[in-house]
Short mmCIF file of C-alpha atoms in Angstrom, two decimals:
data_model
loop_
_atom_site.label_atom_id
_atom_site.label_comp_id
_atom_site.label_asym_id
_atom_site.label_seq_id
_atom_site.Cartn_x
_atom_site.Cartn_y
_atom_site.Cartn_z
CA MET W 1 -45.31 -16.32 1.70
CA ILE W 2 -47.60 -13.30 1.28
CA ILE W 3 -47.54 -10.98 4.28
CA LYS W 4 -51.16 -10.63 5.44
CA GLU W 5 -50.76 -9.11 8.87
CA ARG W 6 -49.84 -5.48 9.55
CA ILE W 7 -46.10 -4.94 9.33
CA ASN W 8 -44.92 -3.45 12.62
CA THR W 9 -42.40 -0.64 13.02
CA GLU W 10 -39.51 -2.96 13.86
CA GLU W 11 -40.04 -4.97 10.67
CA LEU W 12 -40.44 -1.78 8.64
CA LEU W 13 -37.10 -0.55 9.99
CA LYS W 14 -35.43 -3.83 9.07
CA PHE W 15 -36.69 -3.63 5.49
CA LEU W 16 -35.65 0.02 5.24
CA GLN W 17 -32.17 -0.73 6.58
CA GLU W 18 -31.76 -3.46 3.96
CA LEU W 19 -32.78 -1.04 1.23
CA LEU W 20 -30.49 1.70 2.58
CA ALA W 21 -27.56 -0.73 2.42
CA ILE W 22 -27.79 -0.71 -1.38
CA GLU W 23 -25.63 2.07 -2.85
CA SER W 24 -28.12 3.03 -5.54
CA VAL W 25 -26.42 5.97 -7.25
CA ALA W 26 -27.63 6.02 -10.86
CA ARG W 27 -24.91 5.34 -13.45
CA ARG W 28 -25.33 4.91 -17.18
CA ASP W 29 -22.02 3.22 -17.97
CA GLN W 30 -22.95 -0.25 -16.75
CA GLU W 31 -24.84 -3.26 -18.10
CA LYS W 32 -28.13 -2.21 -16.48
CA PRO W 33 -30.00 0.82 -17.91
CA PHE W 34 -29.21 2.98 -14.87
CA GLY W 35 -26.47 0.96 -13.18
CA THR W 36 -26.32 -2.12 -11.01
CA GLY W 37 -27.00 -0.25 -7.76
CA VAL W 38 -30.42 1.12 -8.70
CA ALA W 39 -31.28 -2.17 -10.43
CA GLN W 40 -30.56 -3.99 -7.17
CA ALA W 41 -32.71 -1.49 -5.23
CA LEU W 42 -35.57 -1.96 -7.68
CA ASP W 43 -35.33 -5.76 -7.51
CA TYR W 44 -35.30 -5.66 -3.70
CA THR W 45 -38.32 -3.34 -3.51
CA LEU W 46 -40.40 -5.26 -6.05
CA SER W 47 -39.61 -8.53 -4.27
CA LEU W 48 -40.79 -7.02 -0.99
CA CYS W 49 -43.94 -5.73 -2.70
CA GLN W 50 -44.72 -9.21 -4.03
CA ARG W 51 -44.46 -10.61 -0.51
CA MET W 52 -46.93 -7.96 0.62
CA GLY W 53 -49.47 -8.99 -1.99
CA PHE W 54 -48.85 -6.27 -4.58
CA HIS W 55 -48.90 -7.02 -8.30
CA THR W 56 -45.51 -5.98 -9.70
CA LYS W 57 -43.85 -5.28 -13.02
CA ASN W 58 -40.19 -4.75 -13.92
CA ALA W 59 -39.94 -3.39 -17.46
CA ASP W 60 -36.42 -4.68 -18.20
CA GLY W 61 -34.96 -2.24 -15.69
CA LEU W 62 -36.33 0.85 -17.43
CA TYR W 63 -39.06 1.28 -14.82
CA GLY W 64 -40.92 -0.75 -12.24
CA TYR W 65 -44.18 -0.53 -10.38
CA ALA W 66 -46.28 -2.31 -7.75
CA GLU W 67 -50.02 -1.96 -7.34
CA ILE W 68 -52.75 -3.16 -5.05
CA GLY W 69 -56.52 -2.92 -5.24
CA GLU W 70 -59.15 -2.93 -7.95
CA GLY W 71 -60.95 -0.40 -10.09
CA ALA W 72 -60.43 1.28 -13.44
CA GLU W 73 -58.55 4.32 -12.13
CA ILE W 74 -55.07 4.47 -10.63
CA ILE W 75 -53.89 6.52 -7.67
CA GLY W 76 -50.18 7.04 -8.23
CA CYS W 77 -47.46 7.27 -5.64
CA LEU W 78 -44.18 8.27 -7.27
CA GLY W 79 -41.02 7.66 -5.26
CA HIS W 80 -37.40 7.22 -6.25
CA LEU W 81 -34.90 4.56 -5.25
CA ASP W 82 -31.80 6.32 -6.56
CA VAL W 83 -29.74 8.55 -4.27
CA VAL W 84 -27.10 11.22 -4.64
CA PRO W 85 -23.50 10.18 -3.88
CA ALA W 86 -22.66 10.07 -0.19
CA GLY W 87 -19.99 12.78 -0.26
CA ASP W 88 -17.73 13.45 2.70
CA GLY W 89 -18.22 14.49 6.32
CA TRP W 90 -20.32 11.59 7.60
CA HIS W 91 -20.18 10.51 11.24
CA TYR W 92 -22.10 7.33 10.39
CA PRO W 93 -21.62 4.89 7.49
CA PRO W 94 -23.80 6.27 4.68
CA TYR W 95 -25.01 2.84 3.55
CA ALA W 96 -25.50 1.00 6.85
CA GLY W 97 -28.80 2.30 8.23
CA THR W 98 -27.38 3.11 11.67
CA ILE W 99 -29.81 3.83 14.51
CA ASP W 100 -28.56 6.28 17.11
CA GLY W 101 -30.17 8.89 19.34
CA GLY W 102 -33.69 8.35 18.03
CA ARG W 103 -32.63 8.67 14.39
CA LEU W 104 -32.00 6.33 11.47
CA TYR W 105 -28.97 7.52 9.49
CA GLY W 106 -28.13 6.76 5.89
CA ARG W 107 -28.21 8.10 2.36
CA GLY W 108 -31.82 7.91 1.23
CA THR W 109 -33.48 7.90 4.65
CA ILE W 110 -35.41 11.09 3.85
CA ASP W 111 -34.70 11.40 0.10
CA ASP W 112 -36.46 9.22 -0.84
CA LYS W 113 -36.22 5.55 0.13
CA GLY W 114 -37.58 6.13 3.63
CA PRO W 115 -40.76 8.04 2.72
CA THR W 116 -41.42 5.76 -0.28
CA LEU W 117 -41.24 2.62 1.85
CA ILE W 118 -43.36 4.17 4.60
CA ALA W 119 -46.02 5.15 2.05
CA LEU W 120 -45.87 1.60 0.67
CA PHE W 121 -46.65 0.14 4.10
CA ALA W 122 -49.43 2.72 4.53
CA ALA W 123 -51.05 1.53 1.30
CA HIS W 124 -50.74 -2.05 2.56
CA ASP W 125 -52.54 -1.00 5.75
CA VAL W 126 -55.37 0.55 3.72
CA ALA W 127 -55.73 -2.52 1.51
CA GLN W 128 -55.96 -4.72 4.61
CA ALA W 129 -58.67 -2.47 6.04
CA TYR W 130 -60.77 -2.89 2.89
CA GLU W 131 -60.20 -6.65 2.98
CA ARG W 132 -61.30 -6.88 6.61
CA ALA W 133 -64.43 -4.90 5.76
CA GLY W 134 -65.15 -7.23 2.85
CA LYS W 135 -65.15 -4.35 0.38
CA PRO W 136 -63.21 -3.93 -2.86
CA MET W 137 -60.96 -0.92 -3.21
CA PRO W 138 -62.64 1.49 -5.66
CA ARG W 139 -59.31 2.41 -7.25
CA ARG W 140 -55.91 0.83 -7.58
CA ILE W 141 -52.93 2.28 -5.72
CA ARG W 142 -49.82 2.03 -7.86
CA PHE W 143 -46.28 2.77 -6.69
CA ILE W 144 -44.02 3.83 -9.54
CA PHE W 145 -40.38 3.50 -8.54
CA GLY W 146 -38.04 6.01 -10.13
CA GLN W 147 -34.35 5.35 -10.70
CA THR W 148 -32.93 8.58 -12.13
CA GLU W 149 -34.67 11.32 -10.16
CA GLU W 150 -31.43 12.68 -8.74
CA SER W 151 -29.28 12.56 -11.86
CA GLY W 152 -31.71 12.91 -14.76
CA PRO W 153 -32.83 12.80 -17.45
CA TRP W 154 -35.97 11.01 -16.27
CA ASP W 155 -35.88 8.30 -18.94
CA ASP W 156 -37.58 5.91 -16.52
CA MET W 157 -40.63 8.09 -16.03
CA ALA W 158 -40.77 8.95 -19.73
CA ALA W 159 -40.81 5.22 -20.57
CA TYR W 160 -43.55 4.60 -18.04
CA VAL W 161 -45.73 7.40 -19.43
CA ALA W 162 -45.20 6.11 -22.97
CA HIS W 163 -46.16 2.50 -22.25
CA GLU W 164 -48.47 2.31 -19.23
CA GLU W 165 -51.92 3.42 -18.09
CA PRO W 166 -52.00 7.00 -16.86
CA VAL W 167 -52.57 7.70 -13.20
CA ARG W 168 -55.71 9.65 -12.32
CA PHE W 169 -54.02 11.63 -9.54
CA GLY W 170 -51.66 11.06 -6.65
CA PHE W 171 -48.61 12.30 -4.81
CA THR W 172 -44.87 12.00 -4.37
CA PRO W 173 -43.54 11.83 -0.78
CA ASP W 174 -40.41 13.78 -1.67
CA ALA W 175 -40.75 17.33 -0.37
CA ASP W 176 -42.33 19.16 2.57
CA PHE W 177 -45.57 19.25 4.51
CA PRO W 178 -48.24 20.45 4.44
CA ALA W 179 -48.06 20.08 0.60
CA ILE W 180 -46.48 21.77 -2.41
CA TYR W 181 -48.58 23.76 -4.86
CA CYS W 182 -45.74 25.35 -6.84
CA GLU W 183 -42.34 24.11 -7.96
CA LYS W 184 -39.83 26.24 -9.79
CA GLY W 185 -38.66 25.28 -13.26
CA ILE W 186 -35.24 23.64 -13.49
CA LEU W 187 -32.61 24.49 -16.07
CA ARG W 188 -29.25 22.71 -16.08
CA LEU W 189 -26.66 24.45 -18.20
CA HIS W 190 -23.39 22.95 -19.40
CA LEU W 191 -20.72 25.41 -20.46
CA THR W 192 -17.38 24.54 -22.04
CA MET W 193 -14.15 26.38 -22.83
CA PRO W 194 -11.15 24.97 -24.74
CA LEU W 195 -8.55 23.84 -22.24
CA THR W 196 -5.76 25.28 -24.36
CA ASP W 197 -4.88 28.77 -23.10
CA SER W 198 -7.62 28.63 -20.41
CA GLY W 199 -4.95 28.80 -17.72
CA ILE W 200 -6.20 25.50 -16.26
CA LEU W 201 -4.30 22.23 -16.55
CA ASP W 202 -6.75 20.04 -14.65
CA ALA W 203 -9.83 20.51 -12.48
CA LYS W 204 -12.36 18.46 -10.59
CA GLY W 205 -15.14 19.73 -8.35
CA GLY W 206 -18.47 18.33 -7.21
CA THR W 207 -20.21 14.98 -7.75
CA VAL W 208 -23.64 15.86 -9.18
CA VAL W 209 -25.00 19.14 -10.49
CA ASN W 210 -27.85 19.36 -7.96
CA MET W 211 -25.56 19.32 -4.91
CA VAL W 212 -23.43 22.17 -3.60
CA PRO W 213 -19.90 20.73 -4.06
CA ASP W 214 -17.92 20.01 -0.91
CA ALA W 215 -14.52 19.47 -2.60
CA CYS W 216 -12.63 20.95 -5.54
CA THR W 217 -9.09 20.64 -6.89
CA VAL W 218 -7.70 22.92 -9.60
CA THR W 219 -4.23 22.69 -11.15
CA THR W 220 -2.55 25.56 -12.99
CA ALA W 221 1.02 26.25 -14.02
CA ALA W 222 1.47 27.94 -10.65
CA GLY W 223 0.47 24.84 -8.67
CA THR W 224 -2.45 22.80 -7.36
CA TYR W 225 -5.16 24.39 -5.27
CA GLN W 226 -7.62 22.46 -3.11
CA ALA W 227 -10.71 23.72 -1.39
CA ALA W 228 -13.34 22.19 0.87
CA GLY W 229 -16.95 23.28 1.13
CA LYS W 230 -20.24 22.17 2.66
CA CYS W 231 -22.86 20.13 0.80
CA ALA W 232 -26.45 21.31 0.44
CA HIS W 233 -29.28 20.65 -1.97
CA GLY W 234 -28.83 22.41 -5.29
CA SER W 235 -32.18 24.16 -4.85
CA THR W 236 -30.94 25.91 -1.70
CA PRO W 237 -27.32 26.79 -2.51
CA TRP W 238 -27.20 29.49 0.18
CA ARG W 239 -27.28 26.73 2.79
CA GLY W 240 -23.98 25.29 1.58
CA GLU W 241 -20.45 26.48 0.94
CA ASN W 242 -19.38 26.00 -2.66
CA ALA W 243 -15.92 24.42 -2.93
CA ILE W 244 -15.59 25.46 -6.60
CA ASP W 245 -16.10 29.09 -5.59
CA ARG W 246 -13.48 28.69 -2.87
CA ALA W 247 -10.95 27.08 -5.20
CA MET W 248 -11.36 29.85 -7.76
CA GLU W 249 -10.86 32.45 -5.06
CA GLN W 250 -7.49 30.89 -4.24
CA LEU W 251 -6.11 31.20 -7.77
CA PRO W 252 -3.74 34.10 -8.44
CA ALA W 253 -5.14 37.00 -10.44
CA GLU W 254 -2.97 36.07 -13.43
CA SER W 255 -4.31 32.48 -13.60
CA GLY W 256 -5.83 32.95 -17.04
CA PRO W 257 -9.15 33.37 -18.86
CA PHE W 258 -11.15 30.64 -17.13
CA ALA W 259 -10.55 31.84 -13.59
CA ALA W 260 -11.25 35.44 -14.60
CA ALA W 261 -14.45 34.43 -16.37
CA TYR W 262 -15.62 32.34 -13.44
CA ARG W 263 -15.15 35.15 -10.96
CA ALA W 264 -16.89 37.64 -13.25
CA LEU W 265 -19.87 35.42 -14.08
CA PHE W 266 -20.44 33.03 -11.18
CA GLY W 267 -18.25 33.54 -8.14
CA SER W 268 -20.14 33.73 -4.82
CA ASP W 269 -23.42 34.46 -6.58
CA VAL W 270 -26.37 32.13 -5.94
CA TYR W 271 -29.04 34.38 -7.50
CA GLY W 272 -27.72 34.89 -11.05
CA LYS W 273 -27.09 38.61 -10.66
CA LYS W 274 -23.73 38.49 -12.47
CA LEU W 275 -25.29 36.66 -15.42
CA GLY W 276 -28.18 39.12 -15.60
CA ILE W 277 -30.84 36.51 -14.84
CA ALA W 278 -31.85 37.53 -11.31
CA MET W 279 -35.64 37.50 -10.99
CA THR W 280 -38.38 36.60 -8.57
CA SER W 281 -42.09 35.82 -8.38
CA PRO W 282 -44.62 36.32 -5.57
CA ASP W 283 -45.27 32.57 -5.34
CA SER W 284 -41.90 30.84 -5.65
CA GLY W 285 -39.48 33.63 -4.79
CA PRO W 286 -36.09 34.37 -6.36
CA LEU W 287 -34.21 32.42 -9.00
CA SER W 288 -31.36 30.39 -7.51
CA MET W 289 -28.17 29.10 -9.09
CA ASN W 290 -25.71 26.40 -8.07
CA VAL W 291 -22.40 25.71 -9.81
CA GLY W 292 -22.38 21.98 -9.16
CA LEU W 293 -19.71 20.38 -11.37
CA LEU W 294 -16.29 21.30 -12.73
CA ARG W 295 -14.44 18.86 -14.99
CA VAL W 296 -11.70 18.62 -17.62
CA GLU W 297 -12.82 16.29 -20.43
CA ASP W 298 -11.76 15.77 -24.06
CA GLY W 299 -9.68 18.91 -24.25
CA LEU W 300 -12.40 21.07 -22.70
CA ILE W 301 -13.02 22.51 -19.28
CA ARG W 302 -16.68 21.92 -18.45
CA LEU W 303 -18.87 23.76 -15.95
CA SER W 304 -22.37 22.52 -15.03
CA VAL W 305 -24.86 24.90 -13.43
CA ASP W 306 -28.22 24.12 -11.80
CA ILE W 307 -30.74 26.99 -12.09
CA ARG W 308 -34.14 26.98 -10.33
CA HIS W 309 -36.29 29.70 -11.85
CA PRO W 310 -39.71 31.15 -11.01
CA GLU W 311 -42.72 29.53 -12.61
CA THR W 312 -43.40 32.80 -14.44
CA ALA W 313 -40.12 32.68 -16.41
CA ALA W 314 -39.33 31.00 -19.73
CA ALA W 315 -36.34 28.66 -19.70
CA ASP W 316 -35.27 29.51 -23.24
CA HIS W 317 -35.17 33.21 -22.40
CA ILE W 318 -32.95 32.52 -19.37
CA ALA W 319 -30.65 30.32 -21.45
CA GLU W 320 -30.34 32.94 -24.16
CA THR W 321 -29.47 35.60 -21.58
CA VAL W 322 -26.79 33.32 -20.15
CA ARG W 323 -25.41 32.57 -23.62
CA ARG W 324 -25.02 36.27 -24.38
CA ALA W 325 -23.30 36.81 -21.04
CA VAL W 326 -20.79 33.95 -21.30
CA GLU W 327 -19.81 33.94 -24.98
CA PRO W 328 -17.59 37.06 -24.75
CA TYR W 329 -15.56 35.16 -22.11
CA GLY W 330 -14.97 32.20 -24.41
CA PHE W 331 -17.65 29.81 -23.16
CA THR W 332 -19.91 27.73 -25.39
CA LEU W 333 -23.36 26.81 -24.09
CA ALA W 334 -24.62 23.30 -24.86
CA PRO W 335 -28.26 22.69 -25.91
CA ILE W 336 -30.70 22.95 -23.02
CA HIS W 337 -33.16 20.37 -21.68
CA PRO W 338 -35.37 22.22 -19.18
CA GLU W 339 -37.75 20.72 -16.63
CA LYS W 340 -41.09 22.47 -16.44
CA SER W 341 -42.44 24.27 -13.41
CA VAL W 342 -45.50 23.02 -11.51
CA TYR W 343 -48.47 25.08 -10.37
CA GLN W 344 -51.32 23.23 -8.64
CA ASP W 345 -54.79 24.37 -7.64
CA LYS W 346 -54.60 25.02 -3.88
CA ASN W 347 -58.35 24.49 -3.56
CA GLY W 348 -58.67 21.49 -5.83
CA PRO W 349 -60.06 18.19 -4.52
CA VAL W 350 -56.77 16.30 -4.62
CA MET W 351 -54.89 19.03 -2.76
CA GLN W 352 -57.66 19.34 -0.18
CA SER W 353 -57.75 15.56 0.32
CA LEU W 354 -54.03 15.51 1.07
CA LEU W 355 -54.19 18.55 3.32
CA ALA W 356 -57.06 16.97 5.26
CA ALA W 357 -54.93 13.89 5.97
CA TYR W 358 -52.02 16.01 7.19
CA ARG W 359 -54.22 18.28 9.28
CA GLN W 360 -56.08 15.38 10.91
CA GLU W 361 -52.78 14.01 12.22
CA THR W 362 -51.03 17.26 13.14
CA GLY W 363 -53.68 19.93 13.70
CA ASP W 364 -51.51 22.26 11.61
CA LEU W 365 -53.62 24.43 9.29
CA SER W 366 -50.68 25.92 7.37
CA ALA W 367 -51.18 26.73 3.70
CA PRO W 368 -49.46 24.80 0.87
CA LEU W 369 -45.95 25.87 -0.08
CA ALA W 370 -43.88 26.84 -3.11
CA ILE W 371 -40.38 25.34 -3.40
CA GLY W 372 -37.28 25.42 -5.55
CA GLY W 373 -36.80 21.67 -5.41
CA GLY W 374 -37.90 19.52 -8.32
CA THR W 375 -39.99 16.41 -7.68
CA TYR W 376 -41.79 13.79 -9.74
CA ALA W 377 -44.79 16.12 -9.70
CA LYS W 378 -43.13 17.35 -12.91
CA ALA W 379 -43.24 13.88 -14.45
CA MET W 380 -47.00 13.35 -14.66
CA GLU W 381 -50.19 15.37 -14.48
CA ASN W 382 -52.13 15.73 -11.20
CA ILE W 383 -49.26 14.64 -8.94
CA ILE W 384 -48.66 16.72 -5.81
CA ALA W 385 -45.51 16.72 -3.70
CA PHE W 386 -46.75 15.80 -0.22
CA GLY W 387 -44.29 15.51 2.67
CA SER W 388 -42.25 13.98 4.13
CA VAL W 389 -40.45 16.81 6.01
CA PHE W 390 -42.49 18.44 8.76
CA PRO W 391 -42.48 22.24 9.24
CA GLY W 392 -39.61 23.46 11.41
CA GLU W 393 -37.72 20.18 11.33
CA GLU W 394 -34.21 19.82 9.97
CA SER W 395 -33.82 18.10 6.61
CA ARG W 396 -30.39 16.80 5.67
CA GLU W 397 -31.18 15.65 2.15
CA HIS W 398 -28.08 15.78 -0.07
CA GLN W 399 -25.95 16.39 3.03
CA ALA W 400 -23.77 14.28 5.30
CA ASP W 401 -25.54 12.40 8.12
CA GLU W 402 -28.89 12.31 6.33
CA TYR W 403 -31.47 10.86 8.71
CA ILE W 404 -35.12 10.29 9.51
CA ALA W 405 -36.42 10.67 13.07
CA LEU W 406 -37.75 7.36 14.37
CA ASP W 407 -40.71 9.15 16.00
CA ASN W 408 -41.81 10.34 12.56
CA ILE W 409 -42.08 6.92 10.95
CA GLU W 410 -45.48 5.88 12.30
CA ARG W 411 -46.63 9.49 12.12
CA LEU W 412 -45.89 9.52 8.40
CA ARG W 413 -47.48 6.13 7.99
CA ARG W 414 -50.76 7.38 9.48
CA ILE W 415 -50.75 10.51 7.31
CA TYR W 416 -50.12 8.57 4.11
CA ALA W 417 -52.69 5.92 5.00
CA GLN W 418 -55.31 8.62 5.55
CA ALA W 419 -54.25 10.33 2.33
CA PHE W 420 -54.82 7.12 0.37
CA GLN W 421 -58.19 6.65 2.05
CA ASN W 422 -59.20 10.20 1.14
CA LEU W 423 -58.10 9.78 -2.46
CA LEU W 424 -59.91 6.46 -2.77
CA ALA W 425 -63.10 8.24 -1.62
CA LEU W 426 -62.94 11.04 -4.22
#
């Protein structure tokens, strides 16, 4: 049965809770392209979209989309159904969608299942309004559902761009309000050192490179050392407490080359000063650095570092500076695969249409922002990161007890509905 009537908040919450219950951490070692969890989340979402009257496509699990409306041009809404691992420290089950104290808790509530689903219902509202008025929608609204946003590389978005119609313009509901005009470039570096004579017997820290690790265990000939930290998003490492840093601080001074190199090059430095890559720009601010993963694999000790650099900097120059800094300590730097920065026109029609929708609902006339986070605005042209976190409100993305405030759900729905209406009118 196709859902014709407006979906109320209670029903929206039920659908969101069902989606949150799916542990959709992307994995590439399973029968599905990005793992069974994200495949299940995609199947669930596309099935819901079909019930709402959207036309859907699942491209053999590589990507999926749902669209509604008519017209030659496409307004894109890019959300992602994958999530980062839950990590430790939760007071609520991370995959249960628990409601308590005016909040809905669960991994993905704010990053990015919640905002994506809310925007989906907003588009449904807009389509119904056109139908009631007896008018065709002048453009199609297409939701493109990502599955590897958190872990990368973005093979799903690359496959979509290669095989599907381009979007004319649109947004991703995966950042902050009022809107984002600038995103730093992202450079993820993987450094290795032979385990033999490193002074390390075994090591494990972190779960994904774009999270501040909350646990680390390192074993040397002198014993095993464990450290706890505090998760935070990799783009804001100063908000967390890095467990790899803490573990390395525990090791005795004579623990060998790896520990000495780590302390000299990385320890307790989130701005790249020790590597000689500290820099800043007037728009996006200082470069940031997060040591996110530590592993022993195939006779090597492997360190993965997430760098968010100003839009004015060249990724290959940063990588070369790092290579020159680390090679004397015995590290080898793997080939780099950078993600470009984003710089949008603050006064352009798409930006102004989105800002108008936000300002109509909130009365807030704040200017667009620059961020260190990376969104799907990097994946396609003319995509702007738009919400869903309101100014001054806590965001627990990539942290324990991630939540969305229940009072914000209909508020977001109205903003996104007005945004679609404004973009349809351009």
